[in-house]
CSV table of C-alpha atoms in Angstrom, one decimal:
chain,number,residue,atom,x,y,z
A,1,MET,CA,-35.1,31.7,-74.9
A,2,ALA,CA,-33.3,28.3,-75.3
A,3,VAL,CA,-33.8,26.0,-72.3
A,4,GLY,CA,-33.2,22.4,-71.5
A,5,LEU,CA,-35.9,19.7,-71.4
A,6,GLU,CA,-36.3,19.7,-67.6
A,7,GLU,CA,-36.8,23.5,-67.5
A,8,ALA,CA,-39.4,23.1,-70.3
A,9,LEU,CA,-41.3,20.4,-68.5
A,10,GLU,CA,-41.3,22.5,-65.4
A,11,ALA,CA,-42.7,25.4,-67.4
A,12,ALA,CA,-45.4,23.1,-68.9
A,13,GLY,CA,-46.2,21.6,-65.5
A,14,GLU,CA,-44.2,18.5,-64.3
A,15,PHE,CA,-47.3,16.6,-63.2
A,16,GLY,CA,-50.3,18.7,-64.2
A,17,SER,CA,-53.8,17.6,-65.2
A,18,GLU,CA,-52.7,16.6,-68.7
A,19,GLN,CA,-49.8,14.4,-67.4
A,20,ARG,CA,-52.2,12.8,-64.9
A,21,ARG,CA,-54.6,12.0,-67.8
A,22,LEU,CA,-51.8,10.5,-69.9
A,23,THR,CA,-50.2,8.5,-67.1
A,24,ALA,CA,-53.7,7.3,-65.9
A,25,CYS,CA,-54.2,5.5,-69.2
A,26,LEU,CA,-50.8,3.8,-69.0
A,27,VAL,CA,-51.0,3.0,-65.3
A,28,LEU,CA,-54.5,1.5,-65.6
A,29,LEU,CA,-53.1,-0.6,-68.5
A,30,GLN,CA,-51.3,-2.6,-65.8
A,31,VAL,CA,-54.6,-4.2,-64.8
A,32,TYR,CA,-54.8,-5.7,-68.3
A,33,VAL,CA,-51.1,-6.7,-68.1
A,34,ALA,CA,-51.7,-8.4,-64.8
A,35,CYS,CA,-54.7,-10.3,-66.2
A,36,GLN,CA,-52.5,-11.6,-69.1
A,37,SER,CA,-49.6,-12.4,-66.8
A,38,MET,CA,-51.7,-14.3,-64.2
A,39,LEU,CA,-54.0,-16.0,-66.8
A,40,ILE,CA,-52.6,-19.4,-66.2
A,41,VAL,CA,-53.3,-19.3,-62.4
A,42,LEU,CA,-57.0,-19.8,-63.0
A,43,VAL,CA,-57.1,-21.0,-66.6
A,44,GLY,CA,-54.6,-23.7,-65.6
A,45,ALA,CA,-56.1,-24.5,-62.2
A,46,VAL,CA,-56.4,-28.2,-61.3
A,47,PRO,CA,-59.7,-29.1,-59.7
A,48,GLU,CA,-60.3,-32.1,-57.4
A,49,TYR,CA,-60.9,-35.3,-59.5
A,50,HIS,CA,-61.2,-39.0,-59.2
A,51,ILE,CA,-61.0,-41.9,-61.6
A,52,ASP,CA,-63.6,-44.5,-61.2
A,53,GLN,CA,-61.5,-47.5,-62.2
A,54,ASP,CA,-58.3,-49.1,-61.0
A,55,GLY,CA,-55.2,-48.0,-62.7
A,56,PHE,CA,-54.7,-45.0,-65.1
A,57,PRO,CA,-56.6,-45.3,-68.4
A,58,ALA,CA,-54.3,-46.0,-71.4
A,59,SER,CA,-55.9,-43.5,-73.8
A,60,ARG,CA,-57.4,-40.0,-73.6
A,61,ALA,CA,-60.8,-41.3,-74.9
A,62,GLU,CA,-60.8,-43.9,-72.1
A,63,LEU,CA,-59.8,-41.3,-69.5
A,64,ALA,CA,-62.6,-39.1,-70.6
A,65,LYS,CA,-65.1,-41.8,-69.7
A,66,HIS,CA,-63.8,-42.5,-66.2
A,67,ILE,CA,-62.5,-39.2,-64.8
A,68,HIS,CA,-64.8,-36.9,-62.8
A,69,PHE,CA,-63.8,-33.4,-61.9
A,70,ALA,CA,-65.3,-32.1,-58.6
A,71,ASP,CA,-65.2,-28.3,-58.9
A,72,ASN,CA,-67.6,-26.0,-60.7
A,73,PHE,CA,-65.1,-24.5,-63.1
A,74,THR,CA,-63.4,-25.5,-66.3
A,75,SER,CA,-59.7,-25.1,-67.2
A,76,ILE,CA,-57.3,-26.3,-69.8
A,77,VAL,CA,-56.7,-29.2,-67.3
A,78,THR,CA,-60.4,-30.3,-67.6
A,79,GLU,CA,-60.6,-29.8,-71.3
A,80,TRP,CA,-57.4,-31.5,-72.4
A,81,TYR,CA,-57.0,-33.8,-69.3
A,82,LEU,CA,-53.6,-32.4,-68.2
A,83,ILE,CA,-53.1,-34.6,-65.2
A,84,GLU,CA,-50.6,-37.2,-64.0
A,85,GLN,CA,-48.1,-37.6,-66.8
A,86,GLU,CA,-49.5,-34.6,-68.7
A,87,ALA,CA,-49.6,-32.3,-65.7
A,88,TYR,CA,-46.2,-30.7,-66.6
A,89,LYS,CA,-47.9,-29.0,-69.6
A,90,VAL,CA,-49.6,-26.4,-67.4
A,91,SER,CA,-46.2,-25.3,-66.0
A,92,LEU,CA,-44.7,-25.5,-69.5
A,93,ALA,CA,-47.3,-23.1,-70.9
A,94,SER,CA,-46.5,-20.7,-68.0
A,95,SER,CA,-42.8,-21.0,-68.6
A,96,LEU,CA,-43.3,-20.3,-72.3
A,97,PHE,CA,-45.0,-17.1,-71.4
A,98,PHE,CA,-42.0,-16.0,-69.3
A,99,ALA,CA,-39.7,-17.0,-72.0
A,100,GLY,CA,-41.6,-14.7,-74.3
A,101,LEU,CA,-41.2,-11.9,-71.7
A,102,LEU,CA,-37.5,-12.4,-71.9
A,103,ILE,CA,-37.4,-12.0,-75.6
A,104,GLY,CA,-39.9,-9.0,-75.5
A,105,ASN,CA,-37.8,-7.2,-72.9
A,106,ILE,CA,-34.6,-7.7,-75.0
A,107,THR,CA,-36.2,-6.6,-78.4
A,108,PHE,CA,-38.7,-4.0,-77.6
A,109,GLY,CA,-36.4,-1.7,-75.6
A,110,PRO,CA,-33.9,-1.1,-78.5
A,111,LEU,CA,-36.8,-0.9,-81.0
A,112,SER,CA,-38.4,1.9,-79.0
A,113,ASP,CA,-35.1,3.7,-78.7
A,114,LYS,CA,-34.8,3.6,-82.5
A,115,LEU,CA,-38.4,3.9,-83.8
A,116,GLY,CA,-40.0,5.8,-81.0
A,117,ARG,CA,-42.0,4.9,-77.9
A,118,LYS,CA,-45.6,5.3,-79.2
A,119,PRO,CA,-45.4,3.2,-82.4
A,120,VAL,CA,-43.6,0.3,-80.7
A,121,TYR,CA,-46.0,0.5,-77.7
A,122,ILE,CA,-49.2,0.5,-79.9
A,123,SER,CA,-47.9,-2.3,-82.1
A,124,GLY,CA,-47.1,-4.4,-79.1
A,125,LEU,CA,-50.6,-3.8,-77.5
A,126,PHE,CA,-52.3,-4.6,-80.9
A,127,PHE,CA,-50.6,-8.0,-81.2
A,128,ASP,CA,-51.1,-8.6,-77.5
A,129,VAL,CA,-54.8,-8.4,-78.0
A,130,VAL,CA,-54.7,-10.5,-81.2
A,131,PHE,CA,-52.7,-13.3,-79.6
A,132,GLY,CA,-54.9,-13.0,-76.4
A,133,TYR,CA,-57.9,-14.0,-78.5
A,134,VAL,CA,-55.9,-16.8,-80.1
A,135,THR,CA,-55.3,-18.1,-76.6
A,136,ALA,CA,-59.0,-18.0,-75.7
A,137,LEU,CA,-60.0,-19.8,-79.0
A,138,ALA,CA,-57.2,-22.3,-79.1
A,139,PRO,CA,-58.5,-25.6,-80.5
A,140,ASN,CA,-55.8,-27.7,-78.8
A,141,TYR,CA,-53.0,-27.5,-76.2
A,142,ASP,CA,-50.2,-26.9,-78.7
A,143,THR,CA,-51.9,-23.8,-80.1
A,144,PHE,CA,-52.6,-22.6,-76.6
A,145,ALA,CA,-49.0,-23.0,-75.5
A,146,VAL,CA,-47.6,-21.3,-78.7
A,147,SER,CA,-50.0,-18.4,-78.3
A,148,ARG,CA,-48.9,-17.9,-74.7
A,149,PHE,CA,-45.3,-17.7,-75.9
A,150,PHE,CA,-46.2,-14.9,-78.3
A,151,VAL,CA,-48.4,-13.2,-75.8
A,152,GLY,CA,-45.4,-13.1,-73.5
A,153,ILE,CA,-43.2,-11.5,-76.2
A,154,VAL,CA,-45.6,-8.6,-77.0
A,155,ASN,CA,-47.0,-8.3,-73.4
A,156,GLY,CA,-43.6,-8.0,-71.9
A,157,GLY,CA,-42.2,-5.7,-74.5
A,158,MET,CA,-45.4,-3.5,-74.6
A,159,ALA,CA,-45.4,-3.3,-70.7
A,160,LEU,CA,-41.8,-2.2,-70.7
A,161,VAL,CA,-42.3,0.6,-73.2
A,162,SER,CA,-45.5,1.7,-71.5
A,163,PHE,CA,-43.6,2.0,-68.2
A,164,VAL,CA,-40.9,4.1,-69.9
A,165,LEU,CA,-43.6,6.3,-71.5
A,166,THR,CA,-45.2,6.8,-68.0
A,167,GLN,CA,-41.9,8.1,-66.7
A,168,GLU,CA,-41.1,10.3,-69.7
A,169,TYR,CA,-44.3,12.3,-69.7
A,170,VAL,CA,-43.5,13.7,-66.2
A,171,GLY,CA,-40.7,15.5,-64.5
A,172,LYS,CA,-37.9,13.6,-62.9
A,173,SER,CA,-39.0,14.3,-59.4
A,174,PHE,CA,-42.2,12.3,-60.0
A,175,TRP,CA,-40.4,9.2,-61.5
A,176,SER,CA,-40.4,7.2,-58.2
A,177,PHE,CA,-44.1,8.0,-57.6
A,178,THR,CA,-45.3,7.0,-61.1
A,179,GLY,CA,-43.1,4.0,-61.2
A,180,SER,CA,-44.3,2.7,-57.8
A,181,LEU,CA,-47.9,3.5,-58.8
A,182,THR,CA,-47.5,1.3,-61.9
A,183,ASN,CA,-46.3,-1.6,-59.7
A,184,LEU,CA,-49.2,-1.0,-57.3
A,185,THR,CA,-51.8,-1.1,-60.1
A,186,PHE,CA,-50.3,-4.4,-61.3
A,187,ALA,CA,-51.0,-5.9,-57.9
A,188,VAL,CA,-54.5,-4.6,-57.9
A,189,GLY,CA,-54.9,-6.1,-61.4
A,190,ILE,CA,-54.2,-9.6,-59.9
A,191,ALA,CA,-57.2,-9.1,-57.5
A,192,VAL,CA,-59.4,-7.8,-60.4
A,193,TYR,CA,-58.5,-11.0,-62.4
A,194,ALA,CA,-59.5,-13.1,-59.4
A,195,LEU,CA,-62.8,-11.3,-59.2
A,196,LEU,CA,-63.4,-12.0,-62.9
A,197,GLY,CA,-62.5,-15.6,-62.4
A,198,TYR,CA,-65.0,-15.9,-59.6
A,199,TRP,CA,-67.9,-14.7,-61.8
A,200,VAL,CA,-66.7,-16.4,-65.1
A,201,ARG,CA,-66.0,-20.1,-64.4
A,202,GLU,CA,-65.6,-21.3,-68.0
A,203,TRP,CA,-61.9,-20.8,-68.9
A,204,ARG,CA,-62.4,-19.7,-72.6
A,205,SER,CA,-65.0,-17.1,-71.5
A,206,LEU,CA,-62.6,-15.9,-68.8
A,207,ALA,CA,-59.7,-15.6,-71.3
A,208,LEU,CA,-62.0,-13.6,-73.6
A,209,VAL,CA,-63.3,-11.3,-70.9
A,210,SER,CA,-59.9,-10.6,-69.4
A,211,ASN,CA,-58.4,-9.9,-72.9
A,212,THR,CA,-61.2,-7.5,-74.1
A,213,PRO,CA,-60.1,-4.4,-72.0
A,214,GLY,CA,-57.0,-4.4,-74.2
A,215,VAL,CA,-59.1,-3.3,-77.1
A,216,ILE,CA,-60.3,-0.3,-75.0
A,217,PHE,CA,-56.8,0.7,-74.0
A,218,LEU,CA,-55.6,0.2,-77.6
A,219,LEU,CA,-58.2,2.7,-78.9
A,220,LEU,CA,-57.3,5.2,-76.1
A,221,SER,CA,-53.6,4.8,-76.8
A,222,PHE,CA,-53.9,6.4,-80.3
A,223,MET,CA,-54.6,9.7,-78.5
A,224,LEU,CA,-51.3,9.6,-76.6
A,225,PRO,CA,-48.5,11.9,-77.8
A,226,GLU,CA,-44.9,10.7,-78.5
A,227,SER,CA,-42.5,10.9,-75.6
A,228,PRO,CA,-41.0,14.4,-75.5
A,229,ARG,CA,-37.9,13.0,-73.9
A,230,TRP,CA,-37.4,10.6,-76.8
A,231,LEU,CA,-38.0,13.3,-79.4
A,232,TYR,CA,-35.5,15.5,-77.5
A,233,SER,CA,-32.9,12.8,-77.4
A,234,GLN,CA,-33.2,12.2,-81.1
A,235,GLY,CA,-32.7,15.9,-81.9
A,236,LYS,CA,-36.3,16.4,-83.0
A,237,MET,CA,-36.6,19.7,-81.3
A,238,ALA,CA,-39.6,21.1,-83.2
A,239,GLU,CA,-41.7,17.9,-82.5
A,240,ALA,CA,-40.6,17.9,-78.9
A,241,GLU,CA,-41.7,21.5,-78.5
A,242,ASP,CA,-45.1,20.7,-80.0
A,243,VAL,CA,-45.7,17.9,-77.5
A,244,LEU,CA,-44.6,20.3,-74.6
A,245,GLN,CA,-47.0,22.9,-75.9
A,246,TYR,CA,-49.8,20.3,-76.0
A,247,ILE,CA,-49.1,19.3,-72.4
A,248,ALA,CA,-48.9,22.9,-71.3
A,249,LEU,CA,-52.3,23.8,-72.9
A,250,GLY,CA,-53.8,20.6,-71.4
A,251,ASN,CA,-52.5,21.8,-68.0
A,252,GLY,CA,-54.4,25.1,-68.4
A,253,LYS,CA,-51.3,27.1,-69.1
A,254,GLU,CA,-50.8,29.7,-71.8
A,255,ARG,CA,-48.8,28.9,-74.8
A,256,LEU,CA,-45.1,28.5,-73.9
A,257,ASP,CA,-42.6,31.1,-75.2
A,258,LEU,CA,-39.5,29.0,-75.3
A,259,LYS,CA,-37.2,27.1,-77.5
A,260,LEU,CA,-35.3,23.9,-76.6
A,261,LYS,CA,-31.6,23.9,-76.8
A,262,PRO,CA,-29.9,20.8,-78.4
A,263,SER,CA,-29.3,18.0,-76.0
A,264,ALA,CA,-25.7,17.1,-75.1
A,265,GLY,CA,-26.3,13.5,-76.3
A,266,THR,CA,-27.1,14.6,-79.9
A,267,LEU,CA,-23.8,16.5,-80.1
A,268,ARG,CA,-21.7,13.3,-79.6
A,269,LYS,CA,-23.3,10.8,-81.9
A,270,ASP,CA,-19.9,9.7,-83.2
A,271,GLU,CA,-18.6,8.9,-79.7
A,272,SER,CA,-18.8,5.2,-78.8
A,273,ALA,CA,-20.8,4.8,-75.6
A,274,PRO,CA,-19.8,2.2,-72.9
A,275,GLY,CA,-21.6,-1.1,-73.4
A,276,ILE,CA,-22.3,-4.4,-71.6
A,277,LEU,CA,-18.6,-5.3,-71.9
A,278,SER,CA,-17.7,-2.5,-69.6
A,279,LEU,CA,-19.6,-4.4,-66.8
A,280,VAL,CA,-17.0,-7.1,-67.2
A,281,LYS,CA,-13.9,-5.0,-67.6
A,282,GLN,CA,-14.5,-3.0,-64.3
A,283,PRO,CA,-13.9,-5.2,-61.3
A,284,VAL,CA,-16.2,-3.2,-59.0
A,285,LEU,CA,-19.1,-3.4,-61.6
A,286,TRP,CA,-18.4,-7.1,-62.4
A,287,TRP,CA,-18.8,-8.1,-58.8
A,288,ARG,CA,-21.8,-5.8,-58.3
A,289,THR,CA,-23.5,-7.2,-61.4
A,290,ILE,CA,-23.1,-10.8,-60.4
A,291,ILE,CA,-24.7,-10.1,-57.0
A,292,LEU,CA,-27.5,-8.1,-58.5
A,293,MET,CA,-28.2,-10.7,-61.2
A,294,TYR,CA,-28.7,-13.3,-58.4
A,295,ILE,CA,-30.9,-11.0,-56.4
A,296,TRP,CA,-33.1,-10.2,-59.4
A,297,TYR,CA,-33.3,-13.9,-60.2
A,298,VAL,CA,-34.4,-14.8,-56.7
A,299,CYS,CA,-37.0,-12.0,-56.5
A,300,SER,CA,-38.5,-13.2,-59.7
A,301,VAL,CA,-38.5,-16.9,-58.7
A,302,VAL,CA,-40.0,-16.2,-55.2
A,303,TYR,CA,-42.5,-13.5,-56.4
A,304,TYR,CA,-43.9,-15.4,-59.4
A,305,GLY,CA,-43.6,-18.7,-57.7
A,306,LEU,CA,-45.7,-17.6,-54.7
A,307,THR,CA,-48.2,-15.9,-57.1
A,308,LEU,CA,-48.6,-19.0,-59.2
A,309,ASN,CA,-48.8,-21.1,-56.1
A,310,ALA,CA,-51.8,-19.2,-54.9
A,311,GLY,CA,-54.0,-21.7,-56.8
A,312,GLU,CA,-52.4,-24.5,-54.9
A,313,LEU,CA,-53.2,-23.2,-51.4
A,314,ARG,CA,-55.9,-24.6,-49.2
A,315,GLY,CA,-59.2,-22.7,-49.1
A,316,ASN,CA,-61.1,-20.7,-51.7
A,317,LEU,CA,-59.1,-20.5,-55.0
A,318,TYR,CA,-60.4,-17.1,-56.0
A,319,LEU,CA,-59.9,-15.5,-52.5
A,320,ASN,CA,-56.3,-16.8,-52.4
A,321,VAL,CA,-55.5,-15.3,-55.8
A,322,ALA,CA,-57.1,-12.0,-54.9
A,323,LEU,CA,-55.3,-11.8,-51.5
A,324,SER,CA,-52.0,-12.7,-53.4
A,325,GLY,CA,-52.4,-9.4,-55.3
A,326,LEU,CA,-53.9,-7.2,-52.5
A,327,VAL,CA,-51.3,-8.2,-50.0
A,328,GLU,CA,-48.8,-6.2,-52.2
A,329,VAL,CA,-50.6,-3.0,-51.6
A,330,PRO,CA,-49.1,-2.4,-48.1
A,331,ALA,CA,-45.7,-3.2,-49.5
A,332,PHE,CA,-45.6,0.1,-51.5
A,333,PRO,CA,-45.8,2.6,-48.5
A,334,LEU,CA,-43.6,0.3,-46.4
A,335,CYS,CA,-40.7,0.3,-48.7
A,336,MET,CA,-41.0,4.0,-49.6
A,337,PHE,CA,-40.9,4.8,-45.9
A,338,PHE,CA,-37.9,2.8,-44.9
A,339,ILE,CA,-35.6,3.4,-47.9
A,340,GLU,CA,-35.6,7.2,-47.2
A,341,LYS,CA,-34.5,6.8,-43.6
A,342,SER,CA,-30.8,7.2,-42.8
A,343,TRP,CA,-30.8,4.4,-40.3
A,344,SER,CA,-32.2,1.9,-42.8
A,345,GLY,CA,-31.6,3.1,-46.4
A,346,ARG,CA,-31.8,1.0,-49.5
A,347,ARG,CA,-29.4,-1.9,-48.7
A,348,LYS,CA,-30.6,-2.8,-45.1
A,349,THR,CA,-34.3,-2.4,-46.0
A,350,MET,CA,-34.1,-4.7,-49.0
A,351,ALA,CA,-31.9,-7.2,-47.2
A,352,CYS,CA,-34.5,-7.3,-44.3
A,353,PHE,CA,-37.4,-7.7,-46.6
A,354,LEU,CA,-35.7,-10.6,-48.5
A,355,ILE,CA,-34.7,-12.3,-45.2
A,356,PHE,CA,-38.2,-11.9,-43.8
A,357,ALA,CA,-39.7,-13.3,-47.1
A,358,GLY,CA,-37.4,-16.3,-46.9
A,359,SER,CA,-38.1,-16.9,-43.2
A,360,ALA,CA,-41.8,-16.8,-43.8
A,361,CYS,CA,-41.5,-19.4,-46.6
A,362,ILE,CA,-39.4,-21.7,-44.4
A,363,PHE,CA,-41.8,-21.4,-41.4
A,364,THR,CA,-44.6,-22.4,-43.8
A,365,THR,CA,-43.1,-25.9,-44.0
A,366,PHE,CA,-43.2,-26.4,-40.3
A,367,SER,CA,-46.7,-24.8,-39.7
A,368,PRO,CA,-49.5,-27.4,-39.3
A,369,ASN,CA,-52.7,-26.9,-41.2
A,370,ASN,CA,-54.7,-26.5,-38.0
A,371,ALA,CA,-52.5,-23.7,-36.7
A,372,GLY,CA,-54.1,-20.4,-35.8
A,373,LEU,CA,-54.6,-17.6,-38.4
A,374,LEU,CA,-51.3,-15.9,-37.5
A,375,PHE,CA,-49.2,-19.0,-38.2
A,376,SER,CA,-51.3,-20.7,-40.9
A,377,PRO,CA,-49.5,-21.7,-44.1
A,378,THR,CA,-51.7,-19.4,-46.2
A,379,TRP,CA,-51.1,-16.4,-44.0
A,380,LEU,CA,-47.3,-17.0,-43.9
A,381,THR,CA,-47.3,-17.4,-47.7
A,382,LEU,CA,-49.1,-14.1,-48.1
A,383,CYS,CA,-46.6,-12.4,-45.7
A,384,GLY,CA,-43.7,-13.8,-47.8
A,385,LYS,CA,-45.4,-12.5,-51.0
A,386,MET,CA,-45.8,-9.0,-49.4
A,387,MET,CA,-42.1,-8.9,-48.3
A,388,VAL,CA,-40.7,-10.1,-51.6
A,389,SER,CA,-42.9,-7.6,-53.4
A,390,ALA,CA,-41.5,-4.8,-51.3
A,391,ALA,CA,-38.0,-6.0,-52.0
A,392,PHE,CA,-38.8,-6.1,-55.8
A,393,ASN,CA,-40.0,-2.5,-55.6
A,394,ILE,CA,-36.8,-1.3,-53.9
A,395,LEU,CA,-34.6,-3.4,-56.3
A,396,TYR,CA,-35.6,-1.2,-59.3
A,397,ILE,CA,-34.6,2.0,-57.5
A,398,TYR,CA,-31.5,0.5,-55.9
A,399,THR,CA,-30.1,-1.0,-59.1
A,400,SER,CA,-30.6,2.2,-61.0
A,401,GLU,CA,-28.5,4.0,-58.3
A,402,LEU,CA,-25.7,1.4,-58.3
A,403,TYR,CA,-24.8,1.9,-61.9
A,404,PRO,CA,-23.3,5.0,-63.4
A,405,THR,CA,-25.5,6.9,-65.9
A,406,VAL,CA,-23.4,5.8,-68.9
A,407,LEU,CA,-24.1,2.1,-68.0
A,408,ARG,CA,-27.4,2.3,-66.3
A,409,ASN,CA,-29.5,0.8,-69.2
A,410,ALA,CA,-26.9,-1.9,-69.8
A,411,GLY,CA,-26.9,-2.9,-66.1
A,412,LEU,CA,-30.7,-2.9,-65.9
A,413,GLY,CA,-30.9,-4.9,-69.1
A,414,VAL,CA,-28.6,-7.6,-67.8
A,415,CYS,CA,-30.4,-7.8,-64.5
A,416,SER,CA,-33.8,-7.9,-66.3
A,417,MET,CA,-32.6,-10.9,-68.3
A,418,SER,CA,-31.7,-12.7,-65.1
A,419,CYS,CA,-35.1,-11.8,-63.7
A,420,ARG,CA,-36.8,-13.4,-66.7
A,421,PHE,CA,-34.9,-16.6,-66.3
A,422,GLY,CA,-36.2,-16.7,-62.8
A,423,GLY,CA,-39.7,-16.3,-64.2
A,424,ILE,CA,-39.2,-19.2,-66.6
A,425,LEU,CA,-38.3,-21.5,-63.8
A,426,ALA,CA,-40.8,-20.2,-61.3
A,427,PRO,CA,-43.8,-22.2,-62.6
A,428,PHE,CA,-42.0,-25.5,-62.0
A,429,VAL,CA,-41.1,-24.9,-58.4
A,430,PRO,CA,-44.7,-25.4,-57.0
A,431,SER,CA,-44.8,-28.7,-59.0
A,432,MET,CA,-41.9,-29.9,-56.8
A,433,LYS,CA,-44.5,-30.6,-54.1
A,434,SER,CA,-44.7,-34.1,-55.8
A,435,LEU,CA,-41.4,-34.8,-54.1
A,436,SER,CA,-42.6,-33.4,-50.8
A,437,PRO,CA,-45.1,-30.7,-49.9
A,438,SER,CA,-42.4,-28.7,-48.2
A,439,VAL,CA,-39.9,-28.6,-51.0
A,440,PRO,CA,-41.3,-25.6,-52.9
A,441,PHE,CA,-41.3,-23.4,-49.8
A,442,MET,CA,-37.8,-24.6,-48.8
A,443,VAL,CA,-36.6,-23.5,-52.3
A,444,PHE,CA,-38.3,-20.1,-51.9
A,445,GLY,CA,-37.0,-19.8,-48.3
A,446,ILE,CA,-33.4,-20.6,-48.9
A,447,SER,CA,-33.3,-18.4,-52.0
A,448,GLY,CA,-34.8,-15.4,-50.2
A,449,LEU,CA,-32.4,-15.8,-47.2
A,450,SER,CA,-29.3,-16.1,-49.5
A,451,ALA,CA,-30.3,-13.1,-51.6
A,452,GLY,CA,-30.9,-11.1,-48.4
A,453,PHE,CA,-27.5,-11.8,-47.0
A,454,LEU,CA,-25.8,-11.1,-50.3
A,455,THR,CA,-27.5,-7.7,-50.5
A,456,LEU,CA,-25.4,-6.7,-47.5
A,457,LEU,CA,-22.2,-6.9,-49.6
A,458,LEU,CA,-23.5,-4.1,-51.8
A,459,PRO,CA,-22.8,-0.4,-51.0
A,460,GLU,CA,-25.5,1.9,-49.6
A,461,THR,CA,-26.7,4.6,-52.1
A,462,LEU,CA,-28.9,6.8,-49.8
A,463,ASN,CA,-27.6,10.4,-49.7
A,464,LYS,CA,-24.7,9.5,-52.1
A,465,PRO,CA,-24.3,11.3,-55.4
A,466,ILE,CA,-25.3,9.4,-58.5
A,467,ALA,CA,-22.3,8.3,-60.5
A,468,GLU,CA,-22.4,9.8,-64.0
A,469,SER,CA,-19.3,8.0,-65.4
A,470,ILE,CA,-17.2,4.9,-64.6
A,471,GLU,CA,-14.5,7.1,-63.2
A,472,ASP,CA,-16.9,8.6,-60.7
A,473,LEU,CA,-17.1,5.1,-59.0
A,474,GLN,CA,-13.5,5.6,-57.8
A,475,SER,CA,-13.7,9.2,-56.9
A,476,PRO,CA,-13.7,10.4,-53.3
A,477,LYS,CA,-16.9,12.4,-54.0
A,478,TYR,CA,-18.8,9.2,-54.8
A,479,GLN,CA,-17.3,7.2,-51.9
A,480,VAL,CA,-18.5,9.5,-49.1
A,481,LEU,CA,-21.9,10.8,-48.1
A,482,LYS,CA,-23.0,14.2,-49.0
A,483,ASN,CA,-22.9,15.8,-45.6
A,484,GLU,CA,-25.3,18.5,-46.5
A,485,GLU,CA,-27.9,16.1,-47.8
A,486,ALA,CA,-27.4,13.8,-44.8
A,487,ALA,CA,-28.0,16.7,-42.4
A,488,GLU,CA,-31.2,17.6,-44.3
A,489,GLN,CA,-32.4,14.0,-44.0
A,490,THR,CA,-32.0,13.9,-40.3
A,491,ASN,CA,-33.6,17.3,-39.7
């Protein structure tokens, strides 16, 4: 019998043992992605130092004779003397990585839509590993910085496609679970990277060790099948059926006796789909997109700014970086609990998390260093990181629900670009402490508060039907709550 893809996935097992094996490989890959993303936090750490002469040495050779670094680790700062006038180069290398992420997100998505998920993902992971080794073996700063740019391109693009693959192996009802699990594993990956840094104090060895797991994941990835959803969307029914049979057999089911019916999308290839320009032409979408772009930008600036600032906090460097990742773990159950409640929903929950994140950052500027544990600057910073992480989690879900199906990819793409611009600027915000120690946290705080209040201008999406077309946004059906679903939520 001819069935649709969702029915076929349900017959094969929406989240059986085979899907768990496939998604486990891609979810655990986030540990490697996190190590690459956070590499500069330890590799670019600035140890305590002093110069045993009056004035700053005129040449690098002279500086090498008179500078003494205090801590028992090396970094690009200690090897290439990136201090004083050269200190900006650490932030520049980090920004180049995020600039690469922007390019990777823009290019890899369309490539995977055209060429397939698996070949684009494997190619990206291969070059990620190659450029990762170039980073570790870089003979000078210029090579290091350029390699970080290319790592950003392939790392960001590969991570995006792997996230899509994770979603497309399972049934729709498991998308929120696998997506949140991916974000959670990234946070754990930050803590794993801190642990590696604690044991490996030489920066080149640390870069080599943190890059090597990519080789293992690359070899495992060759065993992954192509996305059945992509094959189905391309009209490759026979290949999609083969993948579904493979999944069903892996789940311990008997061979499926079914045939996929053609997808509706493949029947209208000559029809022009709405694009990014539609976001500008529709007033309701134009205003909504402007607000969302700012919120995505703020979440990125605050999240990555606080993460990169972990190396600047007082206390143990490695413990601060590890806590910066582990503090995100409670954010996952918190946001998943509140966004499903009728009295909070998506909008109020995200607004509160952003306001709390901003407030925690502002309170940091007024907290003395000798304050108790509850009000210490480190604790307040970690609280701000947890809150913005929860807001970031909700933002992915909320944004998807605010755009109609025909414009969902376009809307998410524009917001993702805004997010990457925030990532590019984030490394420079902690360096603003040269103006005043409180300036970076005031920037984070005001940004978080403003984004939180702007969130309240957006509509609530909990218990509302998902808009399929632009016309649905104006229909009474979309404007009101589904009474039946609302009743079910309260029972």
